Amino acid sequence: MQSFIHPDMRDVTLDAVLYALADPARRAIVRALAADRACEGKGLSCNAAAPPDLPKATMSQHYAKLRAAGVVRATRKGVSVIHTLRCDEINAKFPGLLPAILEAVEV
Amino acid sequence: MQSFIHPDMRDVTLDAVLYALADPARRAIVRALAADRACEGKGLSCNAAAPPDLPKATMSQHYAKLRAAGVVRATRKGVSVIHTLRCDEINAKFPGLLPAILEAVEV
DNA sequence: TTCGTTATTTCAATAAATCCGAACTATTGA
DNA sequence: TCAATAGTTCGGATTTATTGAAATAACGAA
């Protein structure tokens, strides 16, 4: 498998971003990446950021959607794929959206 | 058909709200209701707030999802069903979320 | 009250998207 | 070269969405 494709911010739509974030597993991933960014900031492997009981085929599909939506960026590091939040870019394009979602209390 | 059921704000989840807003037709409805609230503020009929080319059955399902998610409130007025945004309630529960989505520029 | 009109919902069938086990690919280290 | 680890892709089962057609609801007029 060749390197990952990430959309240019011009092609990132609110539709895709909201759609990507409208799933609890994907939000859990985004929360984990946001928390990581606040400390280490070097990114997390797929497994490290995903809910522990998620089947890996499903997990992989979730990451594919997050990448396609422009929410996360992936790079391969050895045997792992490391993801980071495209935090500043999303904040610039959709001000307030990520903070509002990340700061919301989930039941 | 008897009166509409609207969830108590305690039972409104971020999941359902994001899911409801992660659809362009439903966002168009929400935008129309937000714009209406800024002037008349008396609410809009289903047809008035929905994109003009939306099939009626589809429109009705979209409203059902918006109501179930706690995003809008419906009351019957004559032959029409009038919807309003549950703006203050959503703002109180998920601060910044609605503004961020409504102020985003859609492509 | 019965009929016609308008506005919306429900039903039911089709179409599309999602989930996930199994098989596959990529990378590294022994 | 082989085995182990981390993800991805494939394919079929299940779920969800879409929408035409029929049903329901409210009203006004005859």
Coordinates of C-alpha atoms (C1' of nucleotides) in Angstrom, one line a residue:
Chain A
M1 CA 0.0 0.0 0.0
Q2 CA 1.4 3.4 -1.0
S3 CA 1.4 6.6 1.0
F4 CA -1.8 8.1 2.3
I5 CA -3.8 10.7 0.4
H6 CA -4.9 13.8 2.3
P7 CA -7.2 16.4 0.9
D8 CA -6.1 20.0 0.5
M9 CA -7.9 22.2 2.9
R10 CA -9.7 23.9 0.0
D11 CA -11.4 20.6 -0.7
V12 CA -12.4 19.9 2.9
T13 CA -16.2 20.4 3.3
L14 CA -18.2 21.0 6.4
D15 CA -20.4 18.1 5.3
A16 CA -17.5 15.6 5.3
V17 CA -16.1 16.9 8.6
L18 CA -19.4 16.8 10.4
Y19 CA -20.1 13.4 8.9
A20 CA -16.7 12.1 10.1
L21 CA -17.3 13.5 13.6
A22 CA -20.9 12.2 13.8
D23 CA -19.8 8.8 15.0
P24 CA -18.8 8.0 18.5
A25 CA -15.8 5.7 17.6
R26 CA -14.4 8.4 15.3
R27 CA -14.9 11.1 17.9
A28 CA -13.1 8.9 20.4
I29 CA -10.2 8.7 18.1
V30 CA -10.2 12.5 17.5
R31 CA -10.4 13.1 21.3
A32 CA -7.4 10.8 21.8
L33 CA -5.4 12.6 19.1
A34 CA -6.4 16.0 20.6
A35 CA -5.3 14.8 24.1
D36 CA -2.0 13.5 22.6
R37 CA -1.4 16.8 20.9
A38 CA -1.8 18.6 24.2
C39 CA 1.2 16.6 25.6
E40 CA 3.5 14.5 23.5
G41 CA 2.1 15.8 20.2
K42 CA 3.9 13.2 18.1
G43 CA 0.8 11.4 17.1
L44 CA -0.6 8.0 17.9
S45 CA -0.8 4.6 16.2
C46 CA -4.2 3.5 15.0
N47 CA -4.6 1.1 17.8
A48 CA -3.4 3.6 20.4
A49 CA -6.1 6.2 19.6
A50 CA -9.0 3.8 18.9
P51 CA -11.5 2.4 21.5
P52 CA -9.9 -0.9 22.7
D53 CA -12.8 -3.2 21.6
L54 CA -13.1 -2.0 18.1
P55 CA -12.6 -4.7 15.4
K56 CA -9.6 -3.7 13.3
A57 CA -11.4 -3.8 10.0
T58 CA -13.9 -1.4 11.4
M59 CA -11.1 0.7 12.9
S60 CA -9.4 0.9 9.6
Q61 CA -12.5 2.1 7.9
H62 CA -13.0 4.8 10.5
Y63 CA -9.5 6.1 10.0
A64 CA -10.0 6.1 6.2
K65 CA -13.0 8.3 6.7
L66 CA -11.2 10.7 9.0
R67 CA -8.4 11.0 6.5
A68 CA -10.7 11.5 3.6
A69 CA -12.6 14.2 5.5
G70 CA -9.4 16.1 6.1
V71 CA -9.6 15.7 9.9
V72 CA -6.5 13.7 10.5
R73 CA -3.1 13.1 8.8
A74 CA -1.3 9.8 8.6
T75 CA 2.3 8.8 8.1
R76 CA 3.8 5.4 8.3
K77 CA 6.5 4.9 11.0
G78 CA 7.9 1.5 10.8
V79 CA 5.1 -1.1 11.2
S80 CA 2.7 1.5 12.6
V81 CA 0.6 4.2 11.0
I82 CA 0.8 7.4 13.0
H83 CA -2.1 9.8 13.0
T84 CA -2.3 13.4 14.0
L85 CA -5.2 15.9 14.2
R86 CA -5.2 18.5 11.5
C87 CA -6.2 20.8 14.3
D88 CA -5.0 24.2 13.1
E89 CA -6.1 23.7 9.6
I90 CA -9.6 22.7 10.7
N91 CA -9.7 25.5 13.2
A92 CA -8.8 28.0 10.4
K93 CA -11.5 26.7 8.1
F94 CA -14.2 26.1 10.6
P95 CA -13.5 28.3 13.6
G96 CA -14.9 27.0 16.8
L97 CA -16.1 23.7 15.5
L98 CA -13.5 21.4 16.9
P99 CA -13.4 23.1 20.3
A100 CA -17.1 22.9 20.6
I101 CA -17.2 19.2 19.8
L102 CA -14.1 18.4 21.9
E103 CA -15.3 20.3 24.9
A104 CA -18.8 18.9 24.8
V105 CA -19.5 16.4 27.6
E106 CA -20.5 13.0 26.1
V107 CA -23.0 10.9 27.9
Chain B
M1 CA -51.5 11.6 14.2
Q2 CA -51.1 12.9 17.7
S3 CA -48.8 15.7 18.9
F4 CA -45.0 15.5 18.4
I5 CA -42.6 14.0 20.8
H6 CA -39.5 16.1 21.7
P7 CA -36.7 14.8 23.9
D8 CA -35.9 16.4 27.2
M9 CA -32.6 18.2 26.9
R10 CA -31.1 15.8 29.4
D11 CA -31.6 13.0 26.8
V12 CA -30.1 14.9 23.9
T13 CA -26.8 13.5 23.0
L14 CA -23.9 15.1 21.0
D15 CA -24.0 12.0 18.9
A16 CA -27.6 12.5 17.8
V17 CA -27.1 16.3 17.3
L18 CA -24.0 15.9 15.2
Y19 CA -25.6 13.1 13.3
A20 CA -28.6 15.2 12.6
L21 CA -26.5 18.1 11.4
A22 CA -24.2 15.9 9.3
D23 CA -26.6 16.0 6.3
P24 CA -26.8 18.9 3.9
A25 CA -30.6 18.9 3.6
R26 CA -31.0 18.9 7.4
R27 CA -28.4 21.7 7.7
A28 CA -30.3 23.7 5.1
I29 CA -33.4 23.3 7.2
V30 CA -31.6 24.4 10.4
R31 CA -30.1 27.4 8.6
A32 CA -33.5 28.5 7.4
L33 CA -34.9 28.2 10.9
A34 CA -32.0 30.1 12.3
A35 CA -32.5 32.9 9.8
D36 CA -36.2 32.9 10.5
R37 CA -35.5 33.2 14.2
A38 CA -33.3 36.2 13.6
C39 CA -36.3 38.1 12.0
E40 CA -39.9 36.8 12.3
G41 CA -39.0 34.1 14.9
K42 CA -42.4 32.4 14.6
G43 CA -41.2 29.3 12.9
L44 CA -41.5 27.9 9.5
S45 CA -43.6 25.2 7.9
C46 CA -41.8 22.1 6.7
N47 CA -42.0 23.1 3.1
A48 CA -40.9 26.7 3.8
A49 CA -37.6 25.7 5.5
A50 CA -36.7 22.7 3.3
P51 CA -34.7 22.8 0.1
P52 CA -37.3 23.2 -2.7
D53 CA -36.5 20.1 -4.7
L54 CA -36.6 17.7 -1.8
P55 CA -39.2 14.9 -2.1
K56 CA -41.9 15.1 0.5
A57 CA -41.3 11.7 2.1
T58 CA -37.6 12.5 2.4
M59 CA -38.3 15.9 3.9
S60 CA -40.6 14.3 6.5
Q61 CA -37.9 11.8 7.5
H62 CA -35.3 14.6 7.8
Y63 CA -37.7 16.5 10.2
A64 CA -38.3 13.4 12.2
K65 CA -34.5 13.0 12.7
L66 CA -34.1 16.7 13.7
R67 CA -37.0 16.4 16.2
A68 CA -35.6 13.1 17.6
A69 CA -32.2 14.6 18.0
G70 CA -33.6 17.5 20.0
V71 CA -32.6 20.1 17.4
V72 CA -36.0 21.4 16.4
R73 CA -39.5 21.7 18.0
A74 CA -42.7 21.2 16.1
T75 CA -46.2 22.3 16.6
R76 CA -49.2 22.0 14.3
K77 CA -50.8 25.2 13.1
G78 CA -53.8 24.4 10.9
V79 CA -52.7 22.2 8.0
S80 CA -49.0 23.0 8.5
V81 CA -46.4 21.8 11.0
I82 CA -44.4 24.7 12.2
H83 CA -40.8 24.1 13.3
T84 CA -38.5 26.2 15.4
L85 CA -34.8 25.7 16.3
R86 CA -34.2 24.7 20.0
C87 CA -31.4 27.2 19.8
D88 CA -31.0 28.3 23.4
E89 CA -31.3 24.8 24.7
I90 CA -28.7 23.4 22.3
N91 CA -26.4 26.4 23.0
A92 CA -26.7 25.7 26.7
K93 CA -25.9 22.1 26.4
F94 CA -23.3 22.3 23.6
P95 CA -21.8 25.8 23.8
G96 CA -20.5 27.1 20.5
L97 CA -21.6 24.2 18.5
L98 CA -24.5 25.7 16.6
P99 CA -22.8 29.0 15.9
A100 CA -19.7 27.2 14.6
I101 CA -21.8 25.2 12.2
L102 CA -24.2 28.0 11.2
E103 CA -21.3 30.5 10.6
A104 CA -19.3 28.0 8.5
V105 CA -19.2 28.7 4.8
E106 CA -20.6 25.8 2.9
V107 CA -19.2 25.0 -0.5
Chain C
dT1 C1' -71.7 16.9 7.2
dT2 C1' -69.6 15.8 3.2
dC3 C1' -66.2 17.2 -0.1
dG4 C1' -62.0 19.2 -1.8
dT5 C1' -57.6 21.1 -0.9
dT6 C1' -53.2 21.5 1.3
dA7 C1' -49.5 19.8 4.3
dT8 C1' -47.4 16.1 6.2
dT9 C1' -46.7 11.3 7.6
dT10 C1' -46.5 6.3 7.0
dC11 C1' -45.7 2.2 4.3
dA12 C1' -43.0 -0.7 1.6
dA13 C1' -39.7 -1.6 -1.8
dT14 C1' -35.3 -0.6 -3.5
dA15 C1' -30.7 1.4 -3.1
dA16 C1' -26.7 2.6 -0.6
dA17 C1' -23.7 2.5 3.4
dT18 C1' -21.8 0.2 7.3
dC19 C1' -19.8 -3.6 9.9
dC20 C1' -16.6 -7.1 10.6
dG21 C1' -14.3 -11.9 9.8
dA22 C1' -10.9 -13.6 6.8
dA23 C1' -7.4 -13.0 3.8
dC24 C1' -3.8 -10.0 2.3
dT25 C1' 0.1 -6.4 2.4
dA26 C1' 3.8 -3.7 4.4
dT27 C1' 7.6 -3.2 7.6
dT28 C1' 10.9 -4.6 10.8
dG29 C1' 13.8 -7.7 13.4
dA30 C1' 15.7 -12.3 14.3
Chain D
dT1 C1' 14.0 -16.1 4.6
dC2 C1' 10.8 -16.4 8.4
dA3 C1' 7.9 -14.9 11.9
dA4 C1' 5.6 -11.1 14.2
dT5 C1' 3.1 -6.8 14.3
dA6 C1' 0.0 -3.2 12.4
dG7 C1' -3.1 -2.0 9.1
dT8 C1' -5.7 -2.5 4.8
dT9 C1' -8.8 -4.7 1.5
dC10 C1' -12.4 -8.0 0.1
dG11 C1' -17.0 -9.7 0.3
dG12 C1' -21.2 -10.9 2.3
dA13 C1' -24.6 -10.0 5.9
dT14 C1' -27.0 -6.4 8.2
dT15 C1' -28.5 -1.8 8.8
dT16 C1' -29.9 2.6 7.2
dA17 C1' -31.6 5.9 3.7
dT18 C1' -34.4 7.3 -0.1
dT19 C1' -38.7 7.9 -2.3
dG20 C1' -43.3 6.9 -4.9
dA21 C1' -47.7 5.9 -3.5
dA22 C1' -51.3 5.6 -0.2
dA23 C1' -53.0 7.2 4.2
dT24 C1' -53.9 10.8 7.7
dA25 C1' -54.9 15.5 9.6
dA26 C1' -56.8 20.0 9.6
dC27 C1' -59.5 23.3 7.5
dG28 C1' -62.9 25.9 4.6
dA29 C1' -66.8 25.9 1.6
dA30 C1' -71.1 24.3 0.0

